[in-house]
Amino acid sequence: DYYERLALDRALGEIDRAERALAVASARSGGGPDGVQRWLSEHPQAQRACETIDHILAEGVTLPRLNVAAGLLHDLTDR
């Protein structure tokens, strides 16, 4: 379906943008594994987002779940 493809493309684009923004944030925290850990410790909501995304992956990815994951990642980049 046309609209499902649009929704999928939008979710994947949002995940891609969030991934880049989170990589930059991690690099600004010192880069490497230590920078990632430092950033995570400064953003406790990231742990909740990771848990939810892990649950989505374990249960099976559907378009609505992918949109939720994209939204969670986007929310992390807004802070």
mmCIF file with all atom_site columns, N, CA and C in Angstrom, residues 5 24 36 45-46 59 63 72:
data_model
loop_
_atom_site.group_PDB
_atom_site.id
_atom_site.type_symbol
_atom_site.label_atom_id
_atom_site.label_alt_id
_atom_site.label_comp_id
_atom_site.label_asym_id
_atom_site.label_entity_id
_atom_site.label_seq_id
_atom_site.pdbx_PDB_ins_code
_atom_site.Cartn_x
_atom_site.Cartn_y
_atom_site.Cartn_z
_atom_site.occupancy
_atom_site.B_iso_or_equiv
_atom_site.pdbx_formal_charge
_atom_site.auth_seq_id
_atom_site.auth_comp_id
_atom_site.auth_asym_id
_atom_site.auth_atom_id
_atom_site.pdbx_PDB_model_num
ATOM 1  N N  . ARG A 1 5  ? 4.030  2.410  2.647  1.00 0.00 ? 5  ARG A N  1
ATOM 2  C CA . ARG A 1 5  ? 5.400  2.653  2.181  1.00 0.00 ? 5  ARG A CA 1
ATOM 3  C C  . ARG A 1 5  ? 5.876  4.042  2.608  1.00 0.00 ? 5  ARG A C  1
ATOM 4  N N  . VAL A 1 24 ? 26.705 12.147 17.025 1.00 0.00 ? 24 VAL A N  1
ATOM 5  C CA . VAL A 1 24 ? 27.335 13.445 17.278 1.00 0.00 ? 24 VAL A CA 1
ATOM 6  C C  . VAL A 1 24 ? 27.324 13.747 18.776 1.00 0.00 ? 24 VAL A C  1
ATOM 7  N N  . VAL A 1 36 ? 30.057 7.146  24.767 1.00 0.00 ? 36 VAL A N  1
ATOM 8  C CA . VAL A 1 36 ? 28.709 6.569  24.732 1.00 0.00 ? 36 VAL A CA 1
ATOM 9  C C  . VAL A 1 36 ? 28.205 6.346  26.152 1.00 0.00 ? 36 VAL A C  1
ATOM 10 N N  . GLN A 1 45 ? 16.675 8.545  30.375 1.00 0.00 ? 45 GLN A N  1
ATOM 11 C CA . GLN A 1 45 ? 15.539 8.148  29.541 1.00 0.00 ? 45 GLN A CA 1
ATOM 12 C C  . GLN A 1 45 ? 15.995 7.264  28.388 1.00 0.00 ? 45 GLN A C  1
ATOM 13 N N  . ALA A 1 46 ? 17.284 7.301  28.064 1.00 0.00 ? 46 ALA A N  1
ATOM 14 C CA . ALA A 1 46 ? 17.805 6.455  26.988 1.00 0.00 ? 46 ALA A CA 1
ATOM 15 C C  . ALA A 1 46 ? 17.688 4.979  27.350 1.00 0.00 ? 46 ALA A C  1
ATOM 16 N N  . GLU A 1 59 ? 9.601  -8.945 20.001 1.00 0.00 ? 59 GLU A N  1
ATOM 17 C CA . GLU A 1 59 ? 8.217  -9.285 19.669 1.00 0.00 ? 59 GLU A CA 1
ATOM 18 C C  . GLU A 1 59 ? 7.978  -9.327 18.159 1.00 0.00 ? 59 GLU A C  1
ATOM 19 N N  . LEU A 1 63 ? 5.003  -2.087 11.384 1.00 0.00 ? 63 LEU A N  1
ATOM 20 C CA . LEU A 1 63 ? 5.063  -0.670 11.058 1.00 0.00 ? 63 LEU A CA 1
ATOM 21 C C  . LEU A 1 63 ? 4.715  0.212  12.262 1.00 0.00 ? 63 LEU A C  1
ATOM 22 N N  . LEU A 1 72 ? 10.812 7.278  19.742 1.00 0.00 ? 72 LEU A N  1
ATOM 23 C CA . LEU A 1 72 ? 11.650 7.228  20.946 1.00 0.00 ? 72 LEU A CA 1
ATOM 24 C C  . LEU A 1 72 ? 13.054 7.750  20.656 1.00 0.00 ? 72 LEU A C  1
#
